[in-house]
Coordinates of C-alpha atoms (C1' of nucleotides) in Angstrom, one line a residue:
Chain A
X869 CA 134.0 137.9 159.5
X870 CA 130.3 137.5 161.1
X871 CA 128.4 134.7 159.8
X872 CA 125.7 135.5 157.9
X873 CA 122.2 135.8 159.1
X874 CA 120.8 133.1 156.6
X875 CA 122.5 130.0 157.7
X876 CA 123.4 127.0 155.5
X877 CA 120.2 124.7 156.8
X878 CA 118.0 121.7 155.1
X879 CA 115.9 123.2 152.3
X880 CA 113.0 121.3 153.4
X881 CA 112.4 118.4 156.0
X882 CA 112.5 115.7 153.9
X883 CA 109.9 113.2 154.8
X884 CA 110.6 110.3 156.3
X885 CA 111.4 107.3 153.8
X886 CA 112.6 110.1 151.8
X887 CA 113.7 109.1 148.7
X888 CA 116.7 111.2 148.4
X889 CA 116.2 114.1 147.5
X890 CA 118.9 117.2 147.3
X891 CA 119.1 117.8 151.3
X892 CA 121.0 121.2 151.3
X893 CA 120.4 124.3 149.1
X894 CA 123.4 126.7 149.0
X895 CA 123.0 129.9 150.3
X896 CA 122.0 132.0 146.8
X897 CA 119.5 130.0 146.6
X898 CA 117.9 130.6 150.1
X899 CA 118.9 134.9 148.8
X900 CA 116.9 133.9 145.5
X901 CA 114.0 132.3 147.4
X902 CA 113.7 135.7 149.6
X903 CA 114.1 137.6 146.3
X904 CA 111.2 135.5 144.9
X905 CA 108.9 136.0 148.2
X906 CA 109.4 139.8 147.8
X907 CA 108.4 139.1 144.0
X908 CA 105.2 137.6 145.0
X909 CA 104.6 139.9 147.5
X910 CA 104.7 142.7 145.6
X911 CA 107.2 144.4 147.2
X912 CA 108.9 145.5 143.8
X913 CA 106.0 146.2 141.0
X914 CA 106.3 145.0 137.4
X915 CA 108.5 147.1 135.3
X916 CA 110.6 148.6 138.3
X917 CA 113.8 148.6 140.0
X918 CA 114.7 146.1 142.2
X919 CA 117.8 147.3 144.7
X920 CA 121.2 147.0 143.9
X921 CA 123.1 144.4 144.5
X922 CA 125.2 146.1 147.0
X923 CA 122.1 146.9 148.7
X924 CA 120.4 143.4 148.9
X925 CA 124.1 142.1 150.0
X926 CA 123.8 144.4 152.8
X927 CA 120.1 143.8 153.7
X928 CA 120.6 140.0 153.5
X929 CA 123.8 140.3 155.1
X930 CA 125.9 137.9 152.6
X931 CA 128.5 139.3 149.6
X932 CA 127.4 141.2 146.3
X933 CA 128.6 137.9 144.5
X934 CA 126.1 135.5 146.1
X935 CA 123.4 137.7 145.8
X936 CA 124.6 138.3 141.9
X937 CA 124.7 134.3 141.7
X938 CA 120.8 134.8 143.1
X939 CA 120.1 137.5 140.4
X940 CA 121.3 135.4 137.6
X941 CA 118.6 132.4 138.3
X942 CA 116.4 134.5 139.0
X943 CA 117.1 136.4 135.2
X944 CA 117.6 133.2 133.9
X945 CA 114.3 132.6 134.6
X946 CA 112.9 135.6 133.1
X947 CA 111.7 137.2 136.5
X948 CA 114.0 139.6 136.6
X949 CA 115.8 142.0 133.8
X950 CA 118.8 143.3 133.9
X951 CA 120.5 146.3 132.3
X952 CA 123.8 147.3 132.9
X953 CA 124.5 150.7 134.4
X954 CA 120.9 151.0 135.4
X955 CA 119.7 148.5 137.7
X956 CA 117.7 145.5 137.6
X957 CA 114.5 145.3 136.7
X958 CA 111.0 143.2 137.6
X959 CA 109.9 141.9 134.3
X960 CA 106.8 142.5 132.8
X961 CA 104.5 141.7 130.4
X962 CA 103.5 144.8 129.0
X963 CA 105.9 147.8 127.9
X964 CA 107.6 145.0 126.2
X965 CA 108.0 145.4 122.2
X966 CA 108.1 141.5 122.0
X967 CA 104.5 141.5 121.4
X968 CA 103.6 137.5 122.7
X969 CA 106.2 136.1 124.6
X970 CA 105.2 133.0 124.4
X971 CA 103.0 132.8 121.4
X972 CA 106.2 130.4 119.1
X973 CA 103.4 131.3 115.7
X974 CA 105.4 132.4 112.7
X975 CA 105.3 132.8 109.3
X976 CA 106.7 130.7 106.6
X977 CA 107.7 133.7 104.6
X978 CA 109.7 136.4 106.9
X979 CA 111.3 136.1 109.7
X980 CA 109.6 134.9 112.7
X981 CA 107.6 138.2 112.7
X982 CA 103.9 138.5 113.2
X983 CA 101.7 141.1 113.2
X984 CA 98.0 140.2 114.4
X985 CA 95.2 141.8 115.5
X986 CA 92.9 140.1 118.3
X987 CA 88.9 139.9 118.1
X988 CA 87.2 138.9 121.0
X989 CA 84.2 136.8 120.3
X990 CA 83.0 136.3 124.1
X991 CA 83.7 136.7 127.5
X992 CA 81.3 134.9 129.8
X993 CA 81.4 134.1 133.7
X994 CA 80.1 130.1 134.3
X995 CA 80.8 127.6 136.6
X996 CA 84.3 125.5 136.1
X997 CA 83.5 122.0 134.7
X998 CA 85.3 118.9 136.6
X999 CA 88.2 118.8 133.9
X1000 CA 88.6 122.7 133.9
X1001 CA 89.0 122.7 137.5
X1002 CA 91.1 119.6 137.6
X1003 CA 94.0 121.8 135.6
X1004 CA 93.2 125.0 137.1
X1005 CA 93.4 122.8 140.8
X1006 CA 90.5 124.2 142.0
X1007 CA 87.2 122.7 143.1
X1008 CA 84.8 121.9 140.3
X1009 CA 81.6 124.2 140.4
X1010 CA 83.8 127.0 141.8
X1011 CA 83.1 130.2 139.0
X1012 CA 85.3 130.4 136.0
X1013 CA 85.8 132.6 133.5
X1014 CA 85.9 131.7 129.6
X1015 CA 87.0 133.7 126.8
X1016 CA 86.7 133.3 123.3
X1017 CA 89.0 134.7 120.9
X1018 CA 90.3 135.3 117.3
X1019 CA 93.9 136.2 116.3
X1020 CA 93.5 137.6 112.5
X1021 CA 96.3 138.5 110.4
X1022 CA 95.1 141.1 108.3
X1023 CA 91.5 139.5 107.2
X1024 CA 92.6 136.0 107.7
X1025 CA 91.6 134.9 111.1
X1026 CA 95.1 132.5 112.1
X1027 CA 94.3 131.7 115.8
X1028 CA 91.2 130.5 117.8
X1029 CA 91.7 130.6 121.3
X1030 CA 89.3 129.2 124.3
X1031 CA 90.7 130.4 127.5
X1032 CA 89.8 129.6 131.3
X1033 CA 90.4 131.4 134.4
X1034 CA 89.7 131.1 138.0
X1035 CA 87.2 133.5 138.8
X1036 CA 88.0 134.5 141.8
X1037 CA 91.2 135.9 140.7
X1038 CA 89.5 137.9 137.7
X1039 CA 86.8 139.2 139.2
X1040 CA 86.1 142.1 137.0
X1041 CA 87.3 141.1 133.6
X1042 CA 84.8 141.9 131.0
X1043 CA 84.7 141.9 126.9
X1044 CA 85.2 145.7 126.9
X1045 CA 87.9 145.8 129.0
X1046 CA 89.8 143.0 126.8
X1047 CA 89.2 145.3 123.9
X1048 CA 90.6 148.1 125.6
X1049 CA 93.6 147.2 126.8
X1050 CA 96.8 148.0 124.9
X1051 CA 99.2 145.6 124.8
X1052 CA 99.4 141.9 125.5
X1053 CA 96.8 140.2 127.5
X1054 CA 99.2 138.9 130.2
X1055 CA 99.8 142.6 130.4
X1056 CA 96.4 142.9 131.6
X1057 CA 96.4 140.0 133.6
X1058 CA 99.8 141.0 135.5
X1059 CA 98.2 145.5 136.2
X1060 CA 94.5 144.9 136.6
X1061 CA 94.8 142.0 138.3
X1062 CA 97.9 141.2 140.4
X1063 CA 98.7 138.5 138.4
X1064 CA 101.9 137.6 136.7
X1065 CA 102.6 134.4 134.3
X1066 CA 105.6 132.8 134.9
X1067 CA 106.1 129.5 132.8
X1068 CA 103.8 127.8 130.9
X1069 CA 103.4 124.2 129.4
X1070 CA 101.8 123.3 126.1
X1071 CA 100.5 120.2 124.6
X1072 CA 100.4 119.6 121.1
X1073 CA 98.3 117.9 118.8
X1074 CA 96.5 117.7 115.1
X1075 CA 92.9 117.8 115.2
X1076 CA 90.2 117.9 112.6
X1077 CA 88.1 121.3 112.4
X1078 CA 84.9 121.1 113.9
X1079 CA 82.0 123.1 112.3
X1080 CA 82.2 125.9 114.8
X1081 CA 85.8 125.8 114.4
X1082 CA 85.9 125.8 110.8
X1083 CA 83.3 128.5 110.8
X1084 CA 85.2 131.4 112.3
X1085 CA 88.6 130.0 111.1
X1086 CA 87.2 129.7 107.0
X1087 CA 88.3 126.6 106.8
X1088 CA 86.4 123.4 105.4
X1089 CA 85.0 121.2 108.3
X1090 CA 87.4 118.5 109.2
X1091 CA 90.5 120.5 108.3
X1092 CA 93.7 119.6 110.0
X1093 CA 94.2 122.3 112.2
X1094 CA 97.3 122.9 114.8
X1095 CA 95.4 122.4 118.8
X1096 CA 97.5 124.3 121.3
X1097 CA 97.0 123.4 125.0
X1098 CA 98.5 125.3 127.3
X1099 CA 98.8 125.7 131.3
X1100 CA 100.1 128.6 132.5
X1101 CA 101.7 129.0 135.8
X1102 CA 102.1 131.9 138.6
X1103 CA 104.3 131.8 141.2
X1104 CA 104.9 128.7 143.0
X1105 CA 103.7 126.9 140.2
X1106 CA 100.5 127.7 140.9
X1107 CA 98.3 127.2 137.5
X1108 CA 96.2 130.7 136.3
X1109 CA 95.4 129.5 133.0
X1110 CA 94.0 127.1 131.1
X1111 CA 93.9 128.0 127.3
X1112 CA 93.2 125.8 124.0
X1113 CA 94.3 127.1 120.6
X1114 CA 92.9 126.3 117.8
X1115 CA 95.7 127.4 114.8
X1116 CA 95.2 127.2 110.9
X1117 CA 99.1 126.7 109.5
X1118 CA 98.5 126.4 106.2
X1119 CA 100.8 129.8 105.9
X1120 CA 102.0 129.9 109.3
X1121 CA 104.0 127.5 111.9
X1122 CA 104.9 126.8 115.4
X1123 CA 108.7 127.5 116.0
X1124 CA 110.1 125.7 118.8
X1125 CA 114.2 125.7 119.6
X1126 CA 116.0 122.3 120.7
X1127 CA 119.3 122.0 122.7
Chain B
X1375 CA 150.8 139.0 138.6
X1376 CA 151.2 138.6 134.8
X1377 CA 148.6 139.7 132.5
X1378 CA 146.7 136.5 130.7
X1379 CA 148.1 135.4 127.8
X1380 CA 144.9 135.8 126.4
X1381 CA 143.9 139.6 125.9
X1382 CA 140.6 141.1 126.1
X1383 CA 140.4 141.8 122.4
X1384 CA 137.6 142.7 119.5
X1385 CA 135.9 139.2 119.4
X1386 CA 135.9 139.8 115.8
X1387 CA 136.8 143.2 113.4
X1388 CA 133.0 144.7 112.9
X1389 CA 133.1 144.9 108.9
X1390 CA 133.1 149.0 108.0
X1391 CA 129.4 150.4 108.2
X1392 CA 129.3 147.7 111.5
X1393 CA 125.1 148.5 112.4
X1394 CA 126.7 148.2 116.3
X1395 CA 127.7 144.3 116.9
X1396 CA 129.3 143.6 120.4
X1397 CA 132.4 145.1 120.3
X1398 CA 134.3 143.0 123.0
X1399 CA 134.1 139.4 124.3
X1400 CA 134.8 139.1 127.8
X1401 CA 137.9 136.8 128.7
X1402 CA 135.6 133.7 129.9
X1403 CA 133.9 133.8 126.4
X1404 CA 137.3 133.5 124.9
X1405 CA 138.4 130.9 126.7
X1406 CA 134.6 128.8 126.1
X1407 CA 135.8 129.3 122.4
X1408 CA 139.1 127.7 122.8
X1409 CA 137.3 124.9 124.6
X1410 CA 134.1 124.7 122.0
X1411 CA 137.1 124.6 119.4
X1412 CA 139.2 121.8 121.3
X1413 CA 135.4 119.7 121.6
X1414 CA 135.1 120.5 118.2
X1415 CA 138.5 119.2 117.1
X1416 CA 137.8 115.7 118.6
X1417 CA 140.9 116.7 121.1
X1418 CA 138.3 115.4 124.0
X1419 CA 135.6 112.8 122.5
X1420 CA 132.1 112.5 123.4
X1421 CA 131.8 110.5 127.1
X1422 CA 135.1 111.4 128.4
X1423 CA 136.6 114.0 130.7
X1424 CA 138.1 117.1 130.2
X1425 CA 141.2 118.3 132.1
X1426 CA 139.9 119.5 135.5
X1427 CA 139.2 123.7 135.6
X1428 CA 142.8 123.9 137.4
X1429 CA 144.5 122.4 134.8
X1430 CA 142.5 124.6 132.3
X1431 CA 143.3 127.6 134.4
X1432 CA 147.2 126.9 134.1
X1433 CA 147.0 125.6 130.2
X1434 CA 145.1 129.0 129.7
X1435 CA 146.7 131.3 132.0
X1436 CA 143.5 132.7 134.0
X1437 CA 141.9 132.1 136.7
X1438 CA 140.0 129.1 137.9
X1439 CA 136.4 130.9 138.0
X1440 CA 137.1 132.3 134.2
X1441 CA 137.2 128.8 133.0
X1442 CA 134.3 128.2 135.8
X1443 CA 132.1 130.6 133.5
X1444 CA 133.4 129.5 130.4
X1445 CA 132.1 126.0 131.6
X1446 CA 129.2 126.9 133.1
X1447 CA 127.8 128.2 129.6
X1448 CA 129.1 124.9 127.4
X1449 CA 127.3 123.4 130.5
X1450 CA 124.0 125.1 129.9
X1451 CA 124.4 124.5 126.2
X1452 CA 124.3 120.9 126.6
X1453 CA 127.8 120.4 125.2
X1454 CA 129.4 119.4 128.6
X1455 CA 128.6 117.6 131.8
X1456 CA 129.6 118.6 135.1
X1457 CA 129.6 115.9 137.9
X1458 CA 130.4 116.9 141.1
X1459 CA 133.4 115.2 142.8
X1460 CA 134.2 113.2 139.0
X1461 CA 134.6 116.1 136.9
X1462 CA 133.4 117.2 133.5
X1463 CA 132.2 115.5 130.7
X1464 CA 132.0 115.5 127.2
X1465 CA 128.2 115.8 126.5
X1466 CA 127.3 112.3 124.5
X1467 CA 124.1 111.0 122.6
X1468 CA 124.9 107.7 123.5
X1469 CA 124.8 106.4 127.0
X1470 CA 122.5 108.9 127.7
X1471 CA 119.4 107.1 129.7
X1472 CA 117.2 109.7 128.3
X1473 CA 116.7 107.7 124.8
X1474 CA 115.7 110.5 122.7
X1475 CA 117.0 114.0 123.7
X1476 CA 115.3 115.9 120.9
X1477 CA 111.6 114.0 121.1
X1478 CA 109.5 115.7 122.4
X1479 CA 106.5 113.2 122.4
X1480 CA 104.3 111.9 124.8
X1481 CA 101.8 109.7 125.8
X1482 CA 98.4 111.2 126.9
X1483 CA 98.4 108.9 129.8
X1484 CA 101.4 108.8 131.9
X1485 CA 104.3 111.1 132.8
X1486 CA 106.6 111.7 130.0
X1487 CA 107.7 108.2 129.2
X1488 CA 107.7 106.5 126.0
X1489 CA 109.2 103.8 124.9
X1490 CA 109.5 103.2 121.0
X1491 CA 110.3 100.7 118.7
X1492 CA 112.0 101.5 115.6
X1493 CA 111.6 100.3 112.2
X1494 CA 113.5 101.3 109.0
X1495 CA 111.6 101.4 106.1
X1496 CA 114.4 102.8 103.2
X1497 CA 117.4 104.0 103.1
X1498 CA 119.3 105.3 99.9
X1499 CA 121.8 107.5 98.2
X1500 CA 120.9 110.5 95.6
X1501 CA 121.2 113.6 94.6
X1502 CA 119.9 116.7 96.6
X1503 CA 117.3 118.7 95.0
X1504 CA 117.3 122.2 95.6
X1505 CA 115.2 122.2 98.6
X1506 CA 116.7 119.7 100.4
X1507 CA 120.4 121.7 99.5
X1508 CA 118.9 124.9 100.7
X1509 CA 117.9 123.5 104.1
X1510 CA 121.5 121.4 104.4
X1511 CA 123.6 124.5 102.9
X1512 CA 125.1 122.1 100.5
X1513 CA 124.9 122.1 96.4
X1514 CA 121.9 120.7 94.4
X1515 CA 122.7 117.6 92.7
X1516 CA 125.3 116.9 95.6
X1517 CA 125.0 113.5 97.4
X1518 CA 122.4 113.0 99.8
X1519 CA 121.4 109.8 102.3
X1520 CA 117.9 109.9 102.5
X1521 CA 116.1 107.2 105.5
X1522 CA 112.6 106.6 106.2
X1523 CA 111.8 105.1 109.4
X1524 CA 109.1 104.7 111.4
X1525 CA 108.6 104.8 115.5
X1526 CA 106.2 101.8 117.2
X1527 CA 104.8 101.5 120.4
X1528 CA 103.9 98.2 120.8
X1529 CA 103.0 97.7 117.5
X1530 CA 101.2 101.2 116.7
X1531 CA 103.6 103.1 114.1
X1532 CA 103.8 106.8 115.9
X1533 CA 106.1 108.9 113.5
X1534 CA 106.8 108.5 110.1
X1535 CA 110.1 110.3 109.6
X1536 CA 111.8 110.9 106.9
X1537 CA 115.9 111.9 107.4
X1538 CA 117.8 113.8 104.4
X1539 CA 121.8 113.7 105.4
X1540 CA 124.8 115.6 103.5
X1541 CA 126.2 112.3 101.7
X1542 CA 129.9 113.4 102.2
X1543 CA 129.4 112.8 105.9
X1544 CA 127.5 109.8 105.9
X1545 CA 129.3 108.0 103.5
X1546 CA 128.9 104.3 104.8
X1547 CA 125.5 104.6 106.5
X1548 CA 123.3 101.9 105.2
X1549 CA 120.1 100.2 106.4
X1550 CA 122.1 97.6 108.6
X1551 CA 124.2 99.7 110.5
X1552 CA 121.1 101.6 111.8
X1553 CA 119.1 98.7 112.1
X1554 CA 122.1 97.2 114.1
X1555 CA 123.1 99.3 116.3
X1556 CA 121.8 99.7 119.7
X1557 CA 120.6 103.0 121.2
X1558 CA 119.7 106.1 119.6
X1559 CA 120.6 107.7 116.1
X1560 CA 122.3 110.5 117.0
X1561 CA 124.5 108.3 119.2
X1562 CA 125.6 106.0 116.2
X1563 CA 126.4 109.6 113.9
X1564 CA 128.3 110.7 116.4
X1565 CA 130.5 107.2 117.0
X1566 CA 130.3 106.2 113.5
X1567 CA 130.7 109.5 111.4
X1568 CA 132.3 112.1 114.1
X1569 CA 129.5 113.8 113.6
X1570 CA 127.6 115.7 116.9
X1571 CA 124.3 117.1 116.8
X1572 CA 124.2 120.4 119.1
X1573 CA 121.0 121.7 118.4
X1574 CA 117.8 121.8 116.5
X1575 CA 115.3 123.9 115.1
X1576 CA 111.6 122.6 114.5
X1577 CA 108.7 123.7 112.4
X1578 CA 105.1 122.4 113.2
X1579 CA 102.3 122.1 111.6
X1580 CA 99.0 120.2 110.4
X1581 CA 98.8 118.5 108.0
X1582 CA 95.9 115.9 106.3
X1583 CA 97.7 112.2 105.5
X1584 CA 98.7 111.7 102.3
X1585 CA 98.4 108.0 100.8
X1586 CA 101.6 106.8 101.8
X1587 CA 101.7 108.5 105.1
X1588 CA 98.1 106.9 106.2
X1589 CA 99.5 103.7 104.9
X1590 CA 102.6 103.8 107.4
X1591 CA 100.3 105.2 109.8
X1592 CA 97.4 103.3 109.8
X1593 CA 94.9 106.1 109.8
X1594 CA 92.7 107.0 107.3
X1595 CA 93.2 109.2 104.3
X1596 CA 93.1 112.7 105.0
X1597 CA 93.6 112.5 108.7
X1598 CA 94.7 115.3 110.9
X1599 CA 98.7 114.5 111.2
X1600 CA 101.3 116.9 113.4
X1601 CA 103.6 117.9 110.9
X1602 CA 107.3 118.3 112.6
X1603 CA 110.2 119.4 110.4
X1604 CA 113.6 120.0 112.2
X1605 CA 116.9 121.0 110.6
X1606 CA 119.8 119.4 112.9
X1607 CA 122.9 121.5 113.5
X1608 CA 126.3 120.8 114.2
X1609 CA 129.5 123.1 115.8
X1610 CA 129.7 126.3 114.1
X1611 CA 126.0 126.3 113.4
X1612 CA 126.4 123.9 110.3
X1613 CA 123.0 122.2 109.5
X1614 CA 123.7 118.9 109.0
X1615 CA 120.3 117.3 109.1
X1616 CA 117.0 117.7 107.7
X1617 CA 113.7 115.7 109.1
X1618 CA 110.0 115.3 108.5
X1619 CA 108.8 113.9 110.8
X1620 CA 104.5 112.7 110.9
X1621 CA 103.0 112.4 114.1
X1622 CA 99.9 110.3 114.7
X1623 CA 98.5 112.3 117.7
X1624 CA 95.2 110.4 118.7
X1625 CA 97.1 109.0 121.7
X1626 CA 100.4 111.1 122.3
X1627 CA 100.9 114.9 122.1
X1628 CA 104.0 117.3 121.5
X1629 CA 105.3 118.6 124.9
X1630 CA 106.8 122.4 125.1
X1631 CA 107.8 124.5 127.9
X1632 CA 107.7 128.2 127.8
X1633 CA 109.0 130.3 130.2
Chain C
dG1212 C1' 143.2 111.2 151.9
dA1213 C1' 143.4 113.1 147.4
dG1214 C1' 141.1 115.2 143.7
dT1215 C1' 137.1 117.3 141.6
dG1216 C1' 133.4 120.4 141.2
dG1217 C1' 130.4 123.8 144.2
dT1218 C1' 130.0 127.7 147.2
dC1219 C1' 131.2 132.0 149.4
dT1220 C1' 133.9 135.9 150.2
dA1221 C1' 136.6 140.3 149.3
dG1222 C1' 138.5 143.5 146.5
dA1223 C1' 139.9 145.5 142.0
dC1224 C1' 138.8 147.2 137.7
dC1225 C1' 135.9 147.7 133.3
dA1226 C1' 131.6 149.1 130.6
dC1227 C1' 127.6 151.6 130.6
dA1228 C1' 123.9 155.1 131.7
dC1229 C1' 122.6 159.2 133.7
dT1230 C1' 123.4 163.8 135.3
Chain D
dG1081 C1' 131.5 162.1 138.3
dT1082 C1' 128.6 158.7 140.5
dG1083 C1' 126.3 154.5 140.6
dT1084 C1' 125.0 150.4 138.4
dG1085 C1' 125.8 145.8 136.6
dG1086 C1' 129.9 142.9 134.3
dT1087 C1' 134.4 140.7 134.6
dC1088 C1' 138.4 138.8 136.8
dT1089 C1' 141.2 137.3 140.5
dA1090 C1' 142.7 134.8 144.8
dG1091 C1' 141.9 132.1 148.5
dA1092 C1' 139.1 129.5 151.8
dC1093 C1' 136.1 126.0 152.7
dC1094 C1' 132.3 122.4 151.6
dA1095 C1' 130.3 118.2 149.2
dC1096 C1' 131.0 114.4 146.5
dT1097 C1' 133.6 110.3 144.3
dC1098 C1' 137.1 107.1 144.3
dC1099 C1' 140.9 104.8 146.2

DNA sequence: GAGTGGTCTAGACCACACT
DNA sequence: GTGTGGTCTAGACCACTCC
């Protein structure tokens, strides 16, 4: 048979005194980096069809079952979706009935279901401080967004978040709009503004409440409450988000799975 | 060529008024329970080898890439270890150079290292009250191991944990033997008392220091303390652990992927 | 060189969704 | 029925480890 177009070649060039790192990368994995590219590129929205496997086999010019070996990273990684007589799908934030993906709050009664409502408290435009801009990698002094929100369960406000965002790539996000949306805020993030969250990476800690803190969570000053930092990534790791939550467990929990 | 001695059967009879369960298990999933029930059996131990996937493909009458899948999940489920050009491995707590598997703490400073001293505090035989025999699935009033331990780095006490055991397990586990024995805990369980932690669940939370804990701790009275409580489980989902731990988290923090 | 896991292919058939 | 993803097979060759 013909070879295939995409030939078996060095993943990168490693530099020289290289340490050793993996100097091949099989063939699905140069498919799944195309498939990624395409991803980013927009080629295939949020919430659509990507082609069949048959077709991308043809199109890349290698067999259904490396391309399906592609796919399955790729859904692995919770880019992709698939569903089994109908096709596979770009995942999305929104239209998705798991409310937070990757908010692990739950309560101690019930299981792992939460039902909250969000109140946004402020959404103001500033410049990014030189630790804001050190985990958002841009330059300090570049313009930032900061948002300021509450996640109540019925009256009981749960969550306080502070989140930052490059500015440049939310140019027109206001309060209002944030209270309009329906649906997750990464849903928002991902249709109004071309960007998609990928992975993120918390860091967890217990702090003492602070008096502004304490104030809109009704809690005494200096109670212990649950700080939540997160980075979130885009593709090619690129960070979008920088977020700090502030969460009163008292009735609630953070759930997190080990294997 | 002959059909499989294993048939693509009803993985298990859905009981009448069945709400929908999967009704078949493909052939590879079969085969990864024969294997999961050989692992579980002791018929390979933690550390060695398996019989390559040739000889499983003949022992099990399919083909090589059926037990290829079946082994790729037990891979991505931690129990097994491939290594190219060796073969594959019984997953192990022990020799593992990552010291702690299921710690998830971290110094501020630095990239993901710590290393920690331990020092055990207690450990005694009773009876399980009815919490802890709710968590562990056993009776109240059956026997229990209880340990208290804490983690040091340098001499800074990190974690207070406290460890409840099923006593008809852990029936010769004493002070000594975990003081004694070199690497980590889960290693000496699984050498000592056959028994092989698979996976965990974890519930976090804030907390203020009791007495005792801000003793152990060296912090004040009341401090903010991360709260981590993890229920250990063995093969066939069978908790066989329950843990408290109490993390000081001036100088270290609680890392989590999301993705 | 022999043995092991890792990749790639090609083709057959099954399960599922839509029409 | 048609098209999609899901499973299973068989065989070839590659990369790595150990002798």
């Amino acid at each position: 048979m013909p070879p295939p177009s995409v030939t078996l070649t060095p993943s990168a060039e490693p530099p020289a005194g290289d340490a050793g790192g993996p100097a091949f990368s099989p063939l699905y994995r140069q498919i799944k980096a195309l498939i990624t590219r395409s991803l980013q590129g927009g080629e295939w929205r949020p919430g659509e069809a990507i082609p069949s496997e048959m077709e991308l086999a043809v199109r890349y010019k290698v067999s259904q079952g490396t391309v399906r070996k592609a796919i399955d990273e790729l859904a692995t990684d919770n880019l992709l979706v698939r569903r089994q007589g109908k096709g596979t799908y770009v995942a999305t934030h929104a239209e998705q009935h798991i409310q937070y993906r990757f908010l692990r709050l739950a309560p101690d009664d019930g299981e792992g279901e939460v039902r909250l409502q969000r109140r946004f408290i402020d959404c103001r435009r500033l410049r990014a401080s030189a630790e804001i801009a050190r985990w958002l990698e841009i330059k300090a002094g570049e313009p930032a967004v900061q948002v300021r929100r509450l996640l109540l369960r019925g009256d009981q406000p749960i969550v306080l978040d502070d989140i930052w965002l490059p500015g440049t790539l939310f140019k027109g996000l206001t309060a209002e709009r944030l209270s309009d949306y329906r649906g997750p805020m990464y849903g928002l993030f991902e249709s109004e503004f071309g960007v998609r969250m990928i992975r993120a990476e918390e860091r967890l800690r217990a702090v003492a409440a602070d008096a502004a803190a304490a104030r809109w969570l009704t809690v005494p000053e200096g109670a212990p409450l649950l700080s939540v930092e997160r980075i979130s990534f885009t593709y090619a790791d690129r960070p979008v988000e920088l977020r700090r939550g502030l969460y009163h467990t008292a009735n609630h929990h953070y759930r997190n799975a080990l294997s």
